[in-house]
Amino acid sequence: MTKLHLISAFLLLPTAYCYCQQDPMYTIYLYDKVQINPAFAGSSNWMVGTIKYRNQFIGLPGQPQTQVLSFHAPLQKLHIGTGIKLLHENIAAIEKIHVTAMCSYHLNFASGKLSFGLEGGLLNQAISFPDLIRKDPIDNAIPNQRTSVLAADASFGAYYRKKEFYVGFSVMHLIKSNLSYTTYDREINATLFSHYYFLLGKVVELSDKFAIEPSVLLKYVYAAPIQEDVNLNFIFNDKISVGISYRTKDAIAAMVRVNITENLKIGYAYDHAIAGLSGYSNGSHEIFISYGIKLLPPAEEKEIHPRYYY
């Protein structure tokens, strides 16, 4: 799914239709699940802010570069979580700015916590046609100005966790917004398609200082095959997590998270392409910095195995 990030050429065809992944690719979503599921917002007793940067397909001109700023926190007495997310991404001549707010509701269910979340906001996507590399410098079929479109967006998620077990499902882009770019002599159309995510995982404690966390993420978007991420994390003394991941038909990845303090965490991931771009790309890098403040749970609510959820 990642190679189809490079959609600039297809957007220039006013009568053609192209189906591809429109969401950023993430590797270390396990350390920041709010990026793929709004139900995770405020699901623990932590108020958390995160900065993330991803540089994908190093060495390819116009490779995707993504920056994300997110914040979420619980309103414990109301069993509600709130949050905001600001995303900026450049892919060749395309620039995307996505601003959303999240709201989630949490209830005790089957000795665990069941959460539902909604996310909504605005997407601004622009194409800078003058930045395209042209074989013919004078090509009247290609517009010569920058144009942008503003569209509404909404997403939904559900998330359940019980002790060390968790499962989540989300649908991003419930509104299939029409992204119509108007130029001086034509209209260029694209559609924002729904993306589906299913996450399943479990932390297995092998001793007081060592645990493993196997997980799988299934991703689907219309007219593309289902893609699977198979992950295995090794957790040492609740301070260091080291993981490996296999993304079908795309890449293998290594990741690490270090708890500098109880509040401050940093993480890094490196993807090595194993498919068609393996001979052209020098891999992908992803980093994040997260800071959290722990809140005392309400007297009537028990915290559900807090060790691994921030």
PDB file of C-alpha atoms in Angstrom:
ATOM      1  CA  MET A   1       0.000   0.000   0.000  1.00  0.00           C
ATOM      2  CA  THR A   2       2.845   2.410   0.613  1.00  0.00           C
ATOM      3  CA  LYS A   3       4.064   2.724  -2.970  1.00  0.00           C
ATOM      4  CA  LEU A   4       0.725   4.177  -3.993  1.00  0.00           C
ATOM      5  CA  HIS A   5       1.468   7.215  -1.866  1.00  0.00           C
ATOM      6  CA  LEU A   6       3.007   8.708  -5.008  1.00  0.00           C
ATOM      7  CA  ILE A   7      -0.244   9.747  -6.674  1.00  0.00           C
ATOM      8  CA  SER A   8       0.687  13.055  -8.208  1.00  0.00           C
ATOM      9  CA  ALA A   9       0.631  11.846 -11.796  1.00  0.00           C
ATOM     10  CA  PHE A  10      -2.787  10.251 -11.427  1.00  0.00           C
ATOM     11  CA  LEU A  11      -4.319  13.417 -10.014  1.00  0.00           C
ATOM     12  CA  LEU A  12      -3.473  15.148 -13.271  1.00  0.00           C
ATOM     13  CA  LEU A  13      -5.874  12.978 -15.227  1.00  0.00           C
ATOM     14  CA  PRO A  14      -9.333  14.613 -15.050  1.00  0.00           C
ATOM     15  CA  THR A  15     -11.147  11.626 -16.513  1.00  0.00           C
ATOM     16  CA  ALA A  16      -9.231   8.846 -14.753  1.00  0.00           C
ATOM     17  CA  TYR A  17      -9.898   7.145 -11.439  1.00  0.00           C
ATOM     18  CA  CYS A  18      -7.199   5.852  -9.117  1.00  0.00           C
ATOM     19  CA  TYR A  19      -7.620   3.905  -5.881  1.00  0.00           C
ATOM     20  CA  CYS A  20      -4.785   3.991  -3.375  1.00  0.00           C
ATOM     21  CA  GLN A  21      -3.825   4.548   0.237  1.00  0.00           C
ATOM     22  CA  GLN A  22      -4.317   8.192   1.147  1.00  0.00           C
ATOM     23  CA  ASP A  23      -3.396   7.928   4.838  1.00  0.00           C
ATOM     24  CA  PRO A  24       0.199   8.248   6.061  1.00  0.00           C
ATOM     25  CA  MET A  25       2.039   5.033   6.766  1.00  0.00           C
ATOM     26  CA  TYR A  26       3.092   4.515  10.401  1.00  0.00           C
ATOM     27  CA  THR A  27       5.379   1.887  11.925  1.00  0.00           C
ATOM     28  CA  ILE A  28       5.374   2.781  15.631  1.00  0.00           C
ATOM     29  CA  TYR A  29       1.589   3.119  16.008  1.00  0.00           C
ATOM     30  CA  LEU A  30       1.766   0.603  18.892  1.00  0.00           C
ATOM     31  CA  TYR A  31       3.399   3.337  20.971  1.00  0.00           C
ATOM     32  CA  ASP A  32       0.782   5.913  19.943  1.00  0.00           C
ATOM     33  CA  LYS A  33      -2.464   4.146  18.997  1.00  0.00           C
ATOM     34  CA  VAL A  34      -4.446   7.392  18.811  1.00  0.00           C
ATOM     35  CA  GLN A  35      -2.938   7.862  15.334  1.00  0.00           C
ATOM     36  CA  ILE A  36      -5.058   5.001  13.944  1.00  0.00           C
ATOM     37  CA  ASN A  37      -8.012   4.874  16.350  1.00  0.00           C
ATOM     38  CA  PRO A  38      -9.823   7.852  17.972  1.00  0.00           C
ATOM     39  CA  ALA A  39     -11.321   5.552  20.630  1.00  0.00           C
ATOM     40  CA  PHE A  40      -7.878   5.339  22.251  1.00  0.00           C
ATOM     41  CA  ALA A  41      -8.016   9.053  23.152  1.00  0.00           C
ATOM     42  CA  GLY A  42      -8.215   9.405  26.928  1.00  0.00           C
ATOM     43  CA  SER A  43      -8.585   5.648  27.455  1.00  0.00           C
ATOM     44  CA  SER A  44      -5.930   5.602  30.194  1.00  0.00           C
ATOM     45  CA  ASN A  45      -5.330   7.825  33.202  1.00  0.00           C
ATOM     46  CA  TRP A  46      -2.708   9.833  31.331  1.00  0.00           C
ATOM     47  CA  MET A  47      -2.725  13.246  29.681  1.00  0.00           C
ATOM     48  CA  VAL A  48      -0.382  12.756  26.711  1.00  0.00           C
ATOM     49  CA  GLY A  49       1.225  14.980  24.072  1.00  0.00           C
ATOM     50  CA  THR A  50       3.202  13.500  21.173  1.00  0.00           C
ATOM     51  CA  ILE A  51       5.314  14.824  18.297  1.00  0.00           C
ATOM     52  CA  LYS A  52       6.047  12.438  15.429  1.00  0.00           C
ATOM     53  CA  TYR A  53       8.085  12.695  12.228  1.00  0.00           C
ATOM     54  CA  ARG A  54       8.345  10.149   9.393  1.00  0.00           C
ATOM     55  CA  ASN A  55      10.541  10.317   6.298  1.00  0.00           C
ATOM     56  CA  GLN A  56       9.617   7.530   3.885  1.00  0.00           C
ATOM     57  CA  PHE A  57      11.475   6.088   0.879  1.00  0.00           C
ATOM     58  CA  ILE A  58      14.755   7.929   1.543  1.00  0.00           C
ATOM     59  CA  GLY A  59      16.577   8.599  -1.714  1.00  0.00           C
ATOM     60  CA  LEU A  60      13.514   8.940  -3.922  1.00  0.00           C
ATOM     61  CA  PRO A  61      12.697  12.470  -5.127  1.00  0.00           C
ATOM     62  CA  GLY A  62       9.465  13.752  -3.602  1.00  0.00           C
ATOM     63  CA  GLN A  63       9.291  11.009  -0.969  1.00  0.00           C
ATOM     64  CA  PRO A  64       6.514  11.276   1.672  1.00  0.00           C
ATOM     65  CA  GLN A  65       7.414  13.331   4.746  1.00  0.00           C
ATOM     66  CA  THR A  66       4.902  13.408   7.587  1.00  0.00           C
ATOM     67  CA  GLN A  67       4.771  15.442  10.800  1.00  0.00           C
ATOM     68  CA  VAL A  68       2.108  14.863  13.461  1.00  0.00           C
ATOM     69  CA  LEU A  69       1.298  16.707  16.677  1.00  0.00           C
ATOM     70  CA  SER A  70      -1.324  15.118  18.934  1.00  0.00           C
ATOM     71  CA  PHE A  71      -2.693  15.605  22.424  1.00  0.00           C
ATOM     72  CA  HIS A  72      -5.337  13.647  24.324  1.00  0.00           C
ATOM     73  CA  ALA A  73      -6.556  13.397  27.896  1.00  0.00           C
ATOM     74  CA  PRO A  74      -9.403  11.844  29.919  1.00  0.00           C
ATOM     75  CA  LEU A  75     -12.256  13.674  31.624  1.00  0.00           C
ATOM     76  CA  GLN A  76     -12.458  10.938  34.198  1.00  0.00           C
ATOM     77  CA  LYS A  77     -15.630  11.780  36.088  1.00  0.00           C
ATOM     78  CA  LEU A  78     -17.517  11.913  32.784  1.00  0.00           C
ATOM     79  CA  HIS A  79     -15.841   8.763  31.373  1.00  0.00           C
ATOM     80  CA  ILE A  80     -14.917  10.839  28.330  1.00  0.00           C
ATOM     81  CA  GLY A  81     -11.670  11.334  26.459  1.00  0.00           C
ATOM     82  CA  THR A  82     -10.814  14.366  24.322  1.00  0.00           C
ATOM     83  CA  GLY A  83      -7.984  15.161  21.981  1.00  0.00           C
ATOM     84  CA  ILE A  84      -6.687  17.058  18.974  1.00  0.00           C
ATOM     85  CA  LYS A  85      -4.450  16.053  16.094  1.00  0.00           C
ATOM     86  CA  LEU A  86      -2.557  18.175  13.575  1.00  0.00           C
ATOM     87  CA  LEU A  87      -0.985  16.432  10.579  1.00  0.00           C
ATOM     88  CA  HIS A  88       1.187  17.911   7.844  1.00  0.00           C
ATOM     89  CA  GLU A  89       2.450  15.848   4.916  1.00  0.00           C
ATOM     90  CA  ASN A  90       4.356  16.486   1.706  1.00  0.00           C
ATOM     91  CA  ILE A  91       4.403  13.992  -1.160  1.00  0.00           C
ATOM     92  CA  ALA A  92       6.132  15.349  -4.263  1.00  0.00           C
ATOM     93  CA  ALA A  93       3.924  18.251  -5.433  1.00  0.00           C
ATOM     94  CA  ILE A  94       1.129  17.450  -2.973  1.00  0.00           C
ATOM     95  CA  GLU A  95       0.838  19.106   0.450  1.00  0.00           C
ATOM     96  CA  LYS A  96      -1.746  18.021   2.995  1.00  0.00           C
ATOM     97  CA  ILE A  97      -2.796  19.678   6.259  1.00  0.00           C
ATOM     98  CA  HIS A  98      -5.275  17.727   8.387  1.00  0.00           C
ATOM     99  CA  VAL A  99      -6.716  19.174  11.614  1.00  0.00           C
ATOM    100  CA  THR A 100      -9.102  17.084  13.719  1.00  0.00           C
ATOM    101  CA  ALA A 101     -10.621  16.898  17.195  1.00  0.00           C
ATOM    102  CA  MET A 102     -11.367  13.622  18.986  1.00  0.00           C
ATOM    103  CA  CYS A 103     -13.982  12.632  21.539  1.00  0.00           C
ATOM    104  CA  SER A 104     -14.331   9.189  23.096  1.00  0.00           C
ATOM    105  CA  TYR A 105     -16.560   7.496  25.649  1.00  0.00           C
ATOM    106  CA  HIS A 106     -15.301   4.763  28.003  1.00  0.00           C
ATOM    107  CA  LEU A 107     -17.286   2.262  30.018  1.00  0.00           C
ATOM    108  CA  ASN A 108     -16.484  -0.773  32.116  1.00  0.00           C
ATOM    109  CA  PHE A 109     -17.354  -3.940  30.218  1.00  0.00           C
ATOM    110  CA  ALA A 110     -16.608  -7.651  30.830  1.00  0.00           C
ATOM    111  CA  SER A 111     -13.959  -6.857  33.456  1.00  0.00           C
ATOM    112  CA  GLY A 112     -12.229  -4.519  31.024  1.00  0.00           C
ATOM    113  CA  LYS A 113     -12.726  -1.122  29.415  1.00  0.00           C
ATOM    114  CA  LEU A 114     -14.692  -0.601  26.199  1.00  0.00           C
ATOM    115  CA  SER A 115     -14.225   2.668  24.334  1.00  0.00           C
ATOM    116  CA  PHE A 116     -15.910   4.334  21.369  1.00  0.00           C
ATOM    117  CA  GLY A 117     -14.465   7.366  19.647  1.00  0.00           C
ATOM    118  CA  LEU A 118     -15.291   9.936  16.986  1.00  0.00           C
ATOM    119  CA  GLU A 119     -12.856  12.184  15.165  1.00  0.00           C
ATOM    120  CA  GLY A 120     -13.786  15.097  12.948  1.00  0.00           C
ATOM    121  CA  GLY A 121     -12.192  18.068  11.283  1.00  0.00           C
ATOM    122  CA  LEU A 122     -10.951  19.563   8.058  1.00  0.00           C
ATOM    123  CA  LEU A 123      -8.536  18.427   5.375  1.00  0.00           C
ATOM    124  CA  ASN A 124      -6.738  20.915   3.143  1.00  0.00           C
ATOM    125  CA  GLN A 125      -4.911  19.338   0.227  1.00  0.00           C
ATOM    126  CA  ALA A 126      -2.964  21.315  -2.351  1.00  0.00           C
ATOM    127  CA  ILE A 127      -1.179  20.461  -5.600  1.00  0.00           C
ATOM    128  CA  SER A 128       1.685  22.696  -6.729  1.00  0.00           C
ATOM    129  CA  PHE A 129       1.725  22.052 -10.459  1.00  0.00           C
ATOM    130  CA  PRO A 130       4.771  24.321 -11.100  1.00  0.00           C
ATOM    131  CA  ASP A 131       6.853  21.958  -8.906  1.00  0.00           C
ATOM    132  CA  LEU A 132       6.276  18.996 -11.207  1.00  0.00           C
ATOM    133  CA  ILE A 133       9.231  17.832 -13.273  1.00  0.00           C
ATOM    134  CA  ARG A 134       8.106  18.147 -16.885  1.00  0.00           C
ATOM    135  CA  LYS A 135       9.554  16.411 -19.906  1.00  0.00           C
ATOM    136  CA  ASP A 136       8.179  19.245 -22.003  1.00  0.00           C
ATOM    137  CA  PRO A 137       8.600  22.651 -20.291  1.00  0.00           C
ATOM    138  CA  ILE A 138       5.658  23.954 -22.312  1.00  0.00           C
ATOM    139  CA  ASP A 139       2.783  21.515 -21.755  1.00  0.00           C
ATOM    140  CA  ASN A 140      -0.659  23.067 -21.963  1.00  0.00           C
ATOM    141  CA  ALA A 141      -2.232  19.912 -20.508  1.00  0.00           C
ATOM    142  CA  ILE A 142      -0.635  20.655 -17.104  1.00  0.00           C
ATOM    143  CA  PRO A 143      -1.879  23.672 -15.117  1.00  0.00           C
ATOM    144  CA  ASN A 144       0.738  26.246 -14.194  1.00  0.00           C
ATOM    145  CA  GLN A 145      -0.488  27.288 -10.757  1.00  0.00           C
ATOM    146  CA  ARG A 146      -0.907  25.914  -7.235  1.00  0.00           C
ATOM    147  CA  THR A 147      -4.460  24.913  -6.343  1.00  0.00           C
ATOM    148  CA  SER A 148      -6.017  23.514  -3.171  1.00  0.00           C
ATOM    149  CA  VAL A 149      -9.249  22.069  -1.852  1.00  0.00           C
ATOM    150  CA  LEU A 150     -10.836  22.046   1.622  1.00  0.00           C
ATOM    151  CA  ALA A 151     -12.956  19.067   2.698  1.00  0.00           C
ATOM    152  CA  ALA A 152     -14.725  17.859   5.838  1.00  0.00           C
ATOM    153  CA  ASP A 153     -13.562  14.599   7.382  1.00  0.00           C
ATOM    154  CA  ALA A 154     -14.804  12.220  10.087  1.00  0.00           C
ATOM    155  CA  SER A 155     -13.632   8.900  11.556  1.00  0.00           C
ATOM    156  CA  PHE A 156     -14.919   6.305  14.041  1.00  0.00           C
ATOM    157  CA  GLY A 157     -13.207   3.785  16.290  1.00  0.00           C
ATOM    158  CA  ALA A 158     -13.882   1.152  18.950  1.00  0.00           C
ATOM    159  CA  TYR A 159     -11.268  -0.149  21.377  1.00  0.00           C
ATOM    160  CA  TYR A 160     -11.362  -2.760  24.161  1.00  0.00           C
ATOM    161  CA  ARG A 161      -8.692  -3.710  26.629  1.00  0.00           C
ATOM    162  CA  LYS A 162      -8.635  -6.148  29.518  1.00  0.00           C
ATOM    163  CA  LYS A 163      -5.484  -6.457  31.558  1.00  0.00           C
ATOM    164  CA  GLU A 164      -2.758  -7.143  28.957  1.00  0.00           C
ATOM    165  CA  PHE A 165      -5.126  -7.867  26.037  1.00  0.00           C
ATOM    166  CA  TYR A 166      -6.385  -5.247  23.557  1.00  0.00           C
ATOM    167  CA  VAL A 167      -8.386  -5.158  20.343  1.00  0.00           C
ATOM    168  CA  GLY A 168      -9.466  -2.220  18.216  1.00  0.00           C
ATOM    169  CA  PHE A 169     -11.309  -1.381  15.011  1.00  0.00           C
ATOM    170  CA  SER A 170     -11.504   1.952  13.236  1.00  0.00           C
ATOM    171  CA  VAL A 171     -12.808   3.477  10.019  1.00  0.00           C
ATOM    172  CA  MET A 172     -10.968   6.593   8.940  1.00  0.00           C
ATOM    173  CA  HIS A 173     -12.630   9.009   6.497  1.00  0.00           C
ATOM    174  CA  LEU A 174     -16.281   8.079   6.919  1.00  0.00           C
ATOM    175  CA  ILE A 175     -17.168  10.977   4.645  1.00  0.00           C
ATOM    176  CA  LYS A 176     -16.077  10.142   1.110  1.00  0.00           C
ATOM    177  CA  SER A 177     -15.348  13.757   0.298  1.00  0.00           C
ATOM    178  CA  ASN A 178     -14.902  14.799  -3.304  1.00  0.00           C
ATOM    179  CA  LEU A 179     -11.578  16.590  -3.731  1.00  0.00           C
ATOM    180  CA  SER A 180     -12.191  18.803  -6.759  1.00  0.00           C
ATOM    181  CA  TYR A 181      -9.355  21.033  -7.919  1.00  0.00           C
ATOM    182  CA  THR A 182     -10.417  23.889 -10.155  1.00  0.00           C
ATOM    183  CA  THR A 183      -7.814  25.281 -12.546  1.00  0.00           C
ATOM    184  CA  TYR A 184      -8.096  27.933 -15.231  1.00  0.00           C
ATOM    185  CA  ASP A 185      -9.437  25.535 -17.862  1.00  0.00           C
ATOM    186  CA  ARG A 186     -10.489  22.289 -16.177  1.00  0.00           C
ATOM    187  CA  GLU A 187     -11.589  20.497 -13.041  1.00  0.00           C
ATOM    188  CA  ILE A 188      -9.506  17.684 -11.540  1.00  0.00           C
ATOM    189  CA  ASN A 189     -11.396  15.241  -9.340  1.00  0.00           C
ATOM    190  CA  ALA A 190     -10.266  12.836  -6.640  1.00  0.00           C
ATOM    191  CA  THR A 191     -12.125  11.070  -3.830  1.00  0.00           C
ATOM    192  CA  LEU A 192     -11.179  10.543  -0.186  1.00  0.00           C
ATOM    193  CA  PHE A 193     -11.822   6.845   0.456  1.00  0.00           C
ATOM    194  CA  SER A 194     -12.491   5.108   3.781  1.00  0.00           C
ATOM    195  CA  HIS A 195      -9.569   3.247   5.387  1.00  0.00           C
ATOM    196  CA  TYR A 196     -10.214   0.321   7.741  1.00  0.00           C
ATOM    197  CA  TYR A 197      -7.907  -0.778  10.577  1.00  0.00           C
ATOM    198  CA  PHE A 198      -8.160  -3.818  12.849  1.00  0.00           C
ATOM    199  CA  LEU A 199      -5.632  -4.176  15.681  1.00  0.00           C
ATOM    200  CA  LEU A 200      -5.193  -7.173  17.983  1.00  0.00           C
ATOM    201  CA  GLY A 201      -2.474  -7.721  20.558  1.00  0.00           C
ATOM    202  CA  LYS A 202      -1.508  -9.026  23.985  1.00  0.00           C
ATOM    203  CA  VAL A 203       1.283  -8.416  26.483  1.00  0.00           C
ATOM    204  CA  VAL A 204       2.635 -11.676  27.930  1.00  0.00           C
ATOM    205  CA  GLU A 205       4.630 -11.299  31.133  1.00  0.00           C
ATOM    206  CA  LEU A 206       7.422 -13.848  31.318  1.00  0.00           C
ATOM    207  CA  SER A 207       8.911 -12.437  34.523  1.00  0.00           C
ATOM    208  CA  ASP A 208       8.762  -9.321  36.684  1.00  0.00           C
ATOM    209  CA  LYS A 209      11.266  -7.619  34.358  1.00  0.00           C
ATOM    210  CA  PHE A 210      10.574  -9.112  30.937  1.00  0.00           C
ATOM    211  CA  ALA A 211       7.503  -9.340  28.710  1.00  0.00           C
ATOM    212  CA  ILE A 212       6.699  -9.863  25.046  1.00  0.00           C
ATOM    213  CA  GLU A 213       3.928  -8.228  23.036  1.00  0.00           C
ATOM    214  CA  PRO A 214       2.776  -9.959  19.837  1.00  0.00           C
ATOM    215  CA  SER A 215       0.271  -8.017  17.734  1.00  0.00           C
ATOM    216  CA  VAL A 216      -1.198  -7.776  14.258  1.00  0.00           C
ATOM    217  CA  LEU A 217      -2.698  -4.855  12.339  1.00  0.00           C
ATOM    218  CA  LEU A 218      -4.914  -5.407   9.288  1.00  0.00           C
ATOM    219  CA  LYS A 219      -5.395  -2.466   6.883  1.00  0.00           C
ATOM    220  CA  TYR A 220      -7.817  -2.184   4.000  1.00  0.00           C
ATOM    221  CA  VAL A 221      -8.804   0.482   1.499  1.00  0.00           C
ATOM    222  CA  TYR A 222     -11.137   0.017  -1.461  1.00  0.00           C
ATOM    223  CA  ALA A 223      -9.666  -1.662  -4.567  1.00  0.00           C
ATOM    224  CA  ALA A 224      -6.407  -2.609  -2.802  1.00  0.00           C
ATOM    225  CA  PRO A 225      -5.481  -5.933  -1.161  1.00  0.00           C
ATOM    226  CA  ILE A 226      -5.570  -6.266   2.624  1.00  0.00           C
ATOM    227  CA  GLN A 227      -2.192  -5.486   4.139  1.00  0.00           C
ATOM    228  CA  GLU A 228      -0.992  -7.041   7.394  1.00  0.00           C
ATOM    229  CA  ASP A 229       1.548  -5.824   9.922  1.00  0.00           C
ATOM    230  CA  VAL A 230       2.841  -8.637  12.131  1.00  0.00           C
ATOM    231  CA  ASN A 231       4.692  -7.264  15.164  1.00  0.00           C
ATOM    232  CA  LEU A 232       6.656  -8.634  18.092  1.00  0.00           C
ATOM    233  CA  ASN A 233       7.867  -6.357  20.891  1.00  0.00           C
ATOM    234  CA  PHE A 234      10.236  -7.257  23.717  1.00  0.00           C
ATOM    235  CA  ILE A 235       9.728  -5.207  26.883  1.00  0.00           C
ATOM    236  CA  PHE A 236      12.555  -4.949  29.399  1.00  0.00           C
ATOM    237  CA  ASN A 237      11.924  -3.768  32.945  1.00  0.00           C
ATOM    238  CA  ASP A 238       9.066  -1.491  31.761  1.00  0.00           C
ATOM    239  CA  LYS A 239      11.701   0.923  30.445  1.00  0.00           C
ATOM    240  CA  ILE A 240      12.875  -0.293  27.038  1.00  0.00           C
ATOM    241  CA  SER A 241      10.831  -1.865  24.241  1.00  0.00           C
ATOM    242  CA  VAL A 242      12.537  -3.363  21.200  1.00  0.00           C
ATOM    243  CA  GLY A 243      10.421  -4.693  18.342  1.00  0.00           C
ATOM    244  CA  ILE A 244      10.407  -6.144  14.866  1.00  0.00           C
ATOM    245  CA  SER A 245       7.638  -5.887  12.279  1.00  0.00           C
ATOM    246  CA  TYR A 246       6.805  -7.432   8.915  1.00  0.00           C
ATOM    247  CA  ARG A 247       4.509  -5.529   6.550  1.00  0.00           C
ATOM    248  CA  THR A 248       3.237  -7.771   3.777  1.00  0.00           C
ATOM    249  CA  LYS A 249       4.504  -7.009   0.274  1.00  0.00           C
ATOM    250  CA  ASP A 250       6.310  -3.928   1.537  1.00  0.00           C
ATOM    251  CA  ALA A 251       8.888  -3.897   4.323  1.00  0.00           C
ATOM    252  CA  ILE A 252      10.464  -5.278   7.449  1.00  0.00           C
ATOM    253  CA  ALA A 253      11.057  -2.870  10.321  1.00  0.00           C
ATOM    254  CA  ALA A 254      12.896  -2.520  13.602  1.00  0.00           C
ATOM    255  CA  MET A 255      11.654  -0.236  16.366  1.00  0.00           C
ATOM    256  CA  VAL A 256      12.651   0.855  19.845  1.00  0.00           C
ATOM    257  CA  ARG A 257      11.056   2.894  22.611  1.00  0.00           C
ATOM    258  CA  VAL A 258      12.926   4.176  25.665  1.00  0.00           C
ATOM    259  CA  ASN A 259      11.254   5.529  28.794  1.00  0.00           C
ATOM    260  CA  ILE A 260      13.652   8.333  29.752  1.00  0.00           C
ATOM    261  CA  THR A 261      11.496   8.973  32.810  1.00  0.00           C
ATOM    262  CA  GLU A 262       8.021   7.830  33.795  1.00  0.00           C
ATOM    263  CA  ASN A 263       6.687  10.843  31.900  1.00  0.00           C
ATOM    264  CA  LEU A 264       9.043  11.233  28.936  1.00  0.00           C
ATOM    265  CA  LYS A 265       9.372   8.629  26.167  1.00  0.00           C
ATOM    266  CA  ILE A 266      11.145   8.587  22.840  1.00  0.00           C
ATOM    267  CA  GLY A 267      10.933   6.089  19.996  1.00  0.00           C
ATOM    268  CA  TYR A 268      12.478   5.298  16.637  1.00  0.00           C
ATOM    269  CA  ALA A 269      11.704   2.906  13.764  1.00  0.00           C
ATOM    270  CA  TYR A 270      13.534   1.993  10.578  1.00  0.00           C
ATOM    271  CA  ASP A 271      11.778   0.321   7.644  1.00  0.00           C
ATOM    272  CA  HIS A 272      13.697  -1.640   5.013  1.00  0.00           C
ATOM    273  CA  ALA A 273      11.786  -2.099   1.766  1.00  0.00           C
ATOM    274  CA  ILE A 274      11.623  -5.673   0.460  1.00  0.00           C
ATOM    275  CA  ALA A 275       9.305  -5.132  -2.517  1.00  0.00           C
ATOM    276  CA  GLY A 276       9.617  -3.193  -5.775  1.00  0.00           C
ATOM    277  CA  LEU A 277      11.291  -0.104  -4.259  1.00  0.00           C
ATOM    278  CA  SER A 278      14.017  -2.052  -2.450  1.00  0.00           C
ATOM    279  CA  GLY A 279      16.585  -1.224  -5.126  1.00  0.00           C
ATOM    280  CA  TYR A 280      15.775   2.500  -5.177  1.00  0.00           C
ATOM    281  CA  SER A 281      14.996   3.500  -1.584  1.00  0.00           C
ATOM    282  CA  ASN A 282      17.326   3.676   1.411  1.00  0.00           C
ATOM    283  CA  GLY A 283      14.498   2.829   3.787  1.00  0.00           C
ATOM    284  CA  SER A 284      12.240   4.937   5.985  1.00  0.00           C
ATOM    285  CA  HIS A 285      12.836   6.637   9.331  1.00  0.00           C
ATOM    286  CA  GLU A 286      10.236   7.437  11.984  1.00  0.00           C
ATOM    287  CA  ILE A 287      10.752   9.108  15.360  1.00  0.00           C
ATOM    288  CA  PHE A 288       8.506  10.354  18.140  1.00  0.00           C
ATOM    289  CA  ILE A 289       8.740  12.151  21.460  1.00  0.00           C
ATOM    290  CA  SER A 290       5.907  11.758  23.956  1.00  0.00           C
ATOM    291  CA  TYR A 291       5.283  13.397  27.311  1.00  0.00           C
ATOM    292  CA  GLY A 292       2.545  12.322  29.697  1.00  0.00           C
ATOM    293  CA  ILE A 293       1.169  13.400  33.054  1.00  0.00           C
ATOM    294  CA  LYS A 294      -0.494  10.702  35.120  1.00  0.00           C
ATOM    295  CA  LEU A 295      -3.868  11.518  36.641  1.00  0.00           C
ATOM    296  CA  LEU A 296      -5.300   9.757  39.662  1.00  0.00           C
ATOM    297  CA  PRO A 297      -8.221   7.508  38.699  1.00  0.00           C
ATOM    298  CA  PRO A 298     -11.624   8.302  40.218  1.00  0.00           C
ATOM    299  CA  ALA A 299     -12.262   6.478  43.468  1.00  0.00           C
ATOM    300  CA  GLU A 300     -14.984   4.336  41.893  1.00  0.00           C
ATOM    301  CA  GLU A 301     -12.857   3.278  38.904  1.00  0.00           C
ATOM    302  CA  LYS A 302     -10.049   0.760  38.941  1.00  0.00           C
ATOM    303  CA  GLU A 303      -7.130   1.254  36.618  1.00  0.00           C
ATOM    304  CA  ILE A 304      -6.851  -1.636  34.177  1.00  0.00           C
ATOM    305  CA  HIS A 305      -3.266  -2.854  34.154  1.00  0.00           C
ATOM    306  CA  PRO A 306      -1.632   0.552  33.611  1.00  0.00           C
ATOM    307  CA  ARG A 307       1.946  -0.613  32.985  1.00  0.00           C
ATOM    308  CA  TYR A 308       1.779  -0.897  29.223  1.00  0.00           C
ATOM    309  CA  TYR A 309      -0.762   1.712  28.147  1.00  0.00           C
ATOM    310  CA  TYR A 310       1.397   4.785  28.188  1.00  0.00           C
TER     311      TYR A 310
END
